């Protein structure tokens, strides 16, 4: 989920009974320059999707995550997260190679080999225990590395904030992921298993993301999320 980049920011979850949408927009004053203003030509549409995502999160996604946490033992949750993190190392590896980053390429390859073997298909994350840290790379970062601009800001249903470049990058990464793993696990002939795989991955991804809609304490949350996402991606590309 794209708003996963906001996990480390200050939008910490708080208890709140009712979602209260932001009442104002920085774009109301076009003659004033704000540091938080981001190129957002489809802002009206994006704001409506943002509100939809908030409702979907509140009434569908988070209750499913809570049910998953209630049913699944902690050790199993950790193993599942490790498993999907290990699968993502191939994307990290490919994009690190495309960006000519030898250190992150070596880390991704080492992590995948160690965790896939000694970690038993990635259920245990021995690589991190041994100090081989993960370098998350995606095709959006690869495009940014070679100078492709952000493009218009987007809010995608369920997926959350991104921009045109990262949206295209996500599409490429997703297609590559599905081609590799759906073929490897033969999900084409085991469609129930494939659907379970995809659903569990989505639930795990949302579980790992600490962001909660309308709990930032700011009346400009849409603008704040847009700014934090954009700045976070700039830092990830520059590293």
Coordinates of C-alpha atoms in Angstrom, one line a residue:
X1 CA 0.0 0.0 0.0
X2 CA 1.4 3.3 -1.1
X3 CA 0.8 5.2 2.1
X4 CA 3.2 2.8 3.7
X5 CA 5.8 5.5 3.1
X6 CA 4.1 7.5 5.8
X7 CA 4.6 4.8 8.5
X8 CA 7.6 6.5 10.0
X9 CA 6.1 10.0 10.0
X10 CA 4.3 11.8 12.8
X11 CA 0.8 10.7 11.8
X12 CA 0.5 8.4 14.7
X13 CA -2.8 6.6 15.4
X14 CA -5.2 7.9 18.0
X15 CA -8.6 6.7 19.2
X16 CA -11.4 8.5 17.3
X17 CA -15.0 7.5 16.9
X18 CA -15.9 9.5 13.8
X19 CA -14.0 10.4 10.6
X20 CA -14.1 14.2 10.1
X21 CA -12.8 15.2 6.7
X22 CA -10.6 18.3 6.3
X23 CA -12.7 21.4 5.9
X24 CA -10.2 23.6 4.0
X25 CA -7.7 23.4 1.2
X26 CA -4.4 25.2 0.5
X27 CA -5.6 25.7 -3.0
X28 CA -8.3 28.2 -1.9
X29 CA -5.6 30.9 -2.0
X30 CA -3.9 30.4 -5.4
X31 CA -2.0 33.8 -5.2
X32 CA -0.1 32.6 -2.1
X33 CA 2.9 30.3 -2.3
X34 CA 2.9 27.5 0.3
X35 CA 5.8 25.2 0.9
X36 CA 3.3 22.3 1.1
X37 CA 1.8 22.9 -2.3
X38 CA 2.3 20.0 -4.7
X39 CA 1.3 19.7 -8.3
X40 CA -2.2 18.3 -8.0
X41 CA -4.2 19.2 -11.1
X42 CA -6.9 16.6 -10.2
X43 CA -7.3 17.7 -6.6
X44 CA -11.1 17.6 -6.6
X45 CA -11.2 14.0 -7.8
X46 CA -8.2 13.1 -5.5
X47 CA -10.0 14.5 -2.4
X48 CA -13.1 12.5 -3.2
X49 CA -11.0 9.3 -3.5
X50 CA -9.2 10.2 -0.3
X51 CA -12.6 10.3 1.5
X52 CA -13.6 7.0 -0.1
X53 CA -10.4 5.4 1.0
X54 CA -11.0 6.7 4.6
X55 CA -14.4 5.1 4.7
X56 CA -13.2 1.8 3.1
X57 CA -10.3 1.7 5.6
X58 CA -12.6 2.3 8.6
X59 CA -15.4 -0.1 7.6
X60 CA -13.7 -2.8 5.6
X61 CA -9.9 -2.9 5.6
X62 CA -9.1 -2.3 9.3
X63 CA -11.9 -4.6 10.6
X64 CA -10.4 -7.4 8.3
X65 CA -7.0 -6.6 9.7
X66 CA -8.3 -6.8 13.2
X67 CA -10.0 -10.1 12.5
X68 CA -6.7 -11.4 11.1
X69 CA -4.8 -10.3 14.2
X70 CA -7.4 -11.9 16.4
X71 CA -7.4 -15.3 14.6
X72 CA -3.8 -15.6 13.7
X73 CA -1.2 -16.3 16.4
X74 CA 1.6 -13.7 16.8
X75 CA 4.3 -16.1 15.7
X76 CA 2.3 -16.9 12.5
X77 CA 1.8 -13.2 11.8
X78 CA 5.6 -12.6 12.1
X79 CA 6.3 -15.6 9.8
X80 CA 3.8 -14.4 7.2
X81 CA 5.3 -10.9 7.2
X82 CA 8.8 -12.4 6.9
X83 CA 7.6 -14.6 4.0
X84 CA 6.2 -11.7 1.9
X85 CA 9.2 -9.4 2.8
X86 CA 11.5 -12.1 1.5
X87 CA 9.6 -12.4 -1.8
X88 CA 9.9 -8.6 -2.3
X89 CA 13.7 -9.0 -2.2
X90 CA 13.7 -10.0 -5.9
X91 CA 12.1 -6.6 -6.7
X92 CA 14.7 -4.9 -4.5
X93 CA 17.5 -6.8 -6.3
X94 CA 16.3 -6.0 -9.8
X95 CA 15.7 -2.3 -9.1
X96 CA 19.0 -2.1 -7.3
X97 CA 20.8 -3.5 -10.3
X98 CA 19.0 -1.2 -12.6
X99 CA 20.1 1.8 -10.5
X100 CA 23.7 0.5 -10.4
X101 CA 23.7 0.2 -6.6
X102 CA 26.2 -2.6 -5.7
X103 CA 25.6 -2.5 -1.9
X104 CA 21.9 -2.7 -2.0
X105 CA 22.1 -5.4 -4.8
X106 CA 24.4 -7.5 -2.7
X107 CA 22.2 -7.1 0.4
X108 CA 19.0 -8.0 -1.5
X109 CA 20.6 -11.1 -3.0
X110 CA 22.2 -12.2 0.3
X111 CA 18.9 -11.7 2.2
X112 CA 16.9 -13.7 -0.4
X113 CA 19.4 -16.6 -0.4
X114 CA 19.8 -16.7 3.4
X115 CA 16.2 -16.3 4.3
X116 CA 14.9 -18.6 1.5
X117 CA 17.2 -21.5 2.7
X118 CA 18.1 -21.1 6.4
X119 CA 15.0 -19.1 7.0
X120 CA 12.8 -21.9 5.4
X121 CA 11.1 -20.0 2.5
X122 CA 11.6 -16.7 4.4
X123 CA 9.5 -17.5 7.4
X124 CA 12.5 -16.6 9.6
X125 CA 14.5 -13.4 8.9
X126 CA 18.0 -14.5 9.8
X127 CA 19.5 -12.0 7.5
X128 CA 18.4 -9.0 9.6
X129 CA 19.6 -10.7 12.7
X130 CA 23.0 -11.0 11.1
X131 CA 23.0 -7.3 10.2
X132 CA 22.2 -7.7 6.5
X133 CA 19.6 -4.9 6.3
X134 CA 16.9 -4.5 3.7
X135 CA 17.2 -1.7 1.1
X136 CA 13.7 -1.2 -0.4
X137 CA 13.8 -0.3 -4.0
X138 CA 11.0 -0.2 -6.6
X139 CA 10.6 0.8 -10.2
X140 CA 9.2 4.2 -9.3
X141 CA 12.5 4.9 -7.6
X142 CA 14.4 3.5 -10.6
X143 CA 12.6 5.9 -12.9
X144 CA 13.3 8.8 -10.4
X145 CA 17.0 7.8 -10.3
X146 CA 17.2 8.4 -14.0
X147 CA 15.5 11.8 -13.8
X148 CA 11.9 11.0 -14.5
X149 CA 9.8 13.6 -12.8
X150 CA 7.0 13.0 -10.3
X151 CA 4.1 14.0 -12.6
X152 CA 0.7 14.8 -11.2
X153 CA -0.2 13.7 -7.7
X154 CA -2.7 10.9 -7.5
X155 CA -4.9 9.3 -4.9
X156 CA -5.7 5.8 -6.0
X157 CA -8.7 3.9 -4.7
X158 CA -7.6 1.6 -1.7
X159 CA -3.9 2.0 -2.6
X160 CA -3.7 5.6 -1.4
X161 CA -1.3 8.4 -2.3
X162 CA 1.2 8.3 -5.2
X163 CA 2.1 10.2 -8.3
X164 CA 2.0 9.4 -12.0
X165 CA 5.6 8.1 -12.1
X166 CA 5.2 5.9 -9.0
X167 CA 1.8 4.6 -10.3
X168 CA 3.5 3.4 -13.5
X169 CA 6.3 2.0 -11.4
X170 CA 3.9 0.1 -9.2
X171 CA 2.2 -1.3 -12.3
X172 CA 5.5 -2.6 -13.6
X173 CA 6.5 -4.1 -10.2
X174 CA 3.1 -5.7 -9.8
X175 CA 3.1 -7.3 -13.2
X176 CA 6.6 -8.6 -12.7
X177 CA 5.7 -9.9 -9.2
X178 CA 2.6 -11.7 -10.5
X179 CA 4.4 -13.2 -13.5
X180 CA 7.2 -14.6 -11.3
X181 CA 5.2 -15.9 -8.3
X182 CA 2.0 -16.9 -10.0
X183 CA 4.1 -19.0 -12.3
X184 CA 6.4 -20.3 -9.5
X185 CA 3.5 -21.3 -7.3
X186 CA 1.3 -22.5 -10.2
X187 CA -1.6 -20.2 -9.1
X188 CA -3.0 -20.3 -12.6
X189 CA -4.4 -23.8 -12.0
X190 CA -4.9 -23.2 -8.3
X191 CA -7.0 -20.0 -8.3
X192 CA -8.3 -20.3 -4.7
X193 CA -4.7 -20.6 -3.4
X194 CA -3.8 -17.6 -5.6
X195 CA -6.7 -15.5 -4.3
X196 CA -5.7 -16.5 -0.7
X197 CA -2.1 -15.5 -1.4
X198 CA -3.1 -12.1 -2.8
X199 CA -5.6 -11.4 0.0
X200 CA -3.1 -12.4 2.8
X201 CA -0.4 -10.2 1.2
X202 CA -2.8 -7.2 1.1
X203 CA -3.9 -7.7 4.7
X204 CA -0.3 -8.1 5.9
X205 CA 0.7 -5.0 4.0
X206 CA -2.1 -2.9 5.6
X207 CA -1.2 -4.4 9.0
X208 CA 2.4 -3.2 8.7
X209 CA 1.3 0.4 7.8
X210 CA 0.6 2.5 10.9
X211 CA -1.1 5.3 9.1
X212 CA -4.8 6.0 10.1
X213 CA -7.0 8.4 8.2
X214 CA -8.1 11.7 9.9
X215 CA -6.0 11.1 13.0
X216 CA -3.2 13.6 12.3
X217 CA -4.8 16.3 14.3
X218 CA -4.5 18.7 11.3
X219 CA -7.4 20.3 9.4
X220 CA -5.2 20.1 6.3
X221 CA -4.6 16.3 6.5
X222 CA -5.0 15.8 2.7
X223 CA -2.4 18.5 2.1
X224 CA -0.1 17.1 4.8
X225 CA -0.2 13.6 3.5
X226 CA 0.4 14.8 -0.1
X227 CA 3.5 16.8 1.1
X228 CA 4.9 14.0 3.3
X229 CA 4.4 11.4 0.5
X230 CA 6.2 13.6 -2.0
X231 CA 9.1 14.5 0.3
X232 CA 9.5 10.9 1.4
X233 CA 9.8 9.7 -2.2
X234 CA 12.4 12.4 -2.9
X235 CA 14.5 11.1 0.0
X236 CA 14.1 7.5 -1.1
X237 CA 15.2 8.4 -4.7
X238 CA 18.1 10.5 -3.4
X239 CA 19.6 7.9 -1.1

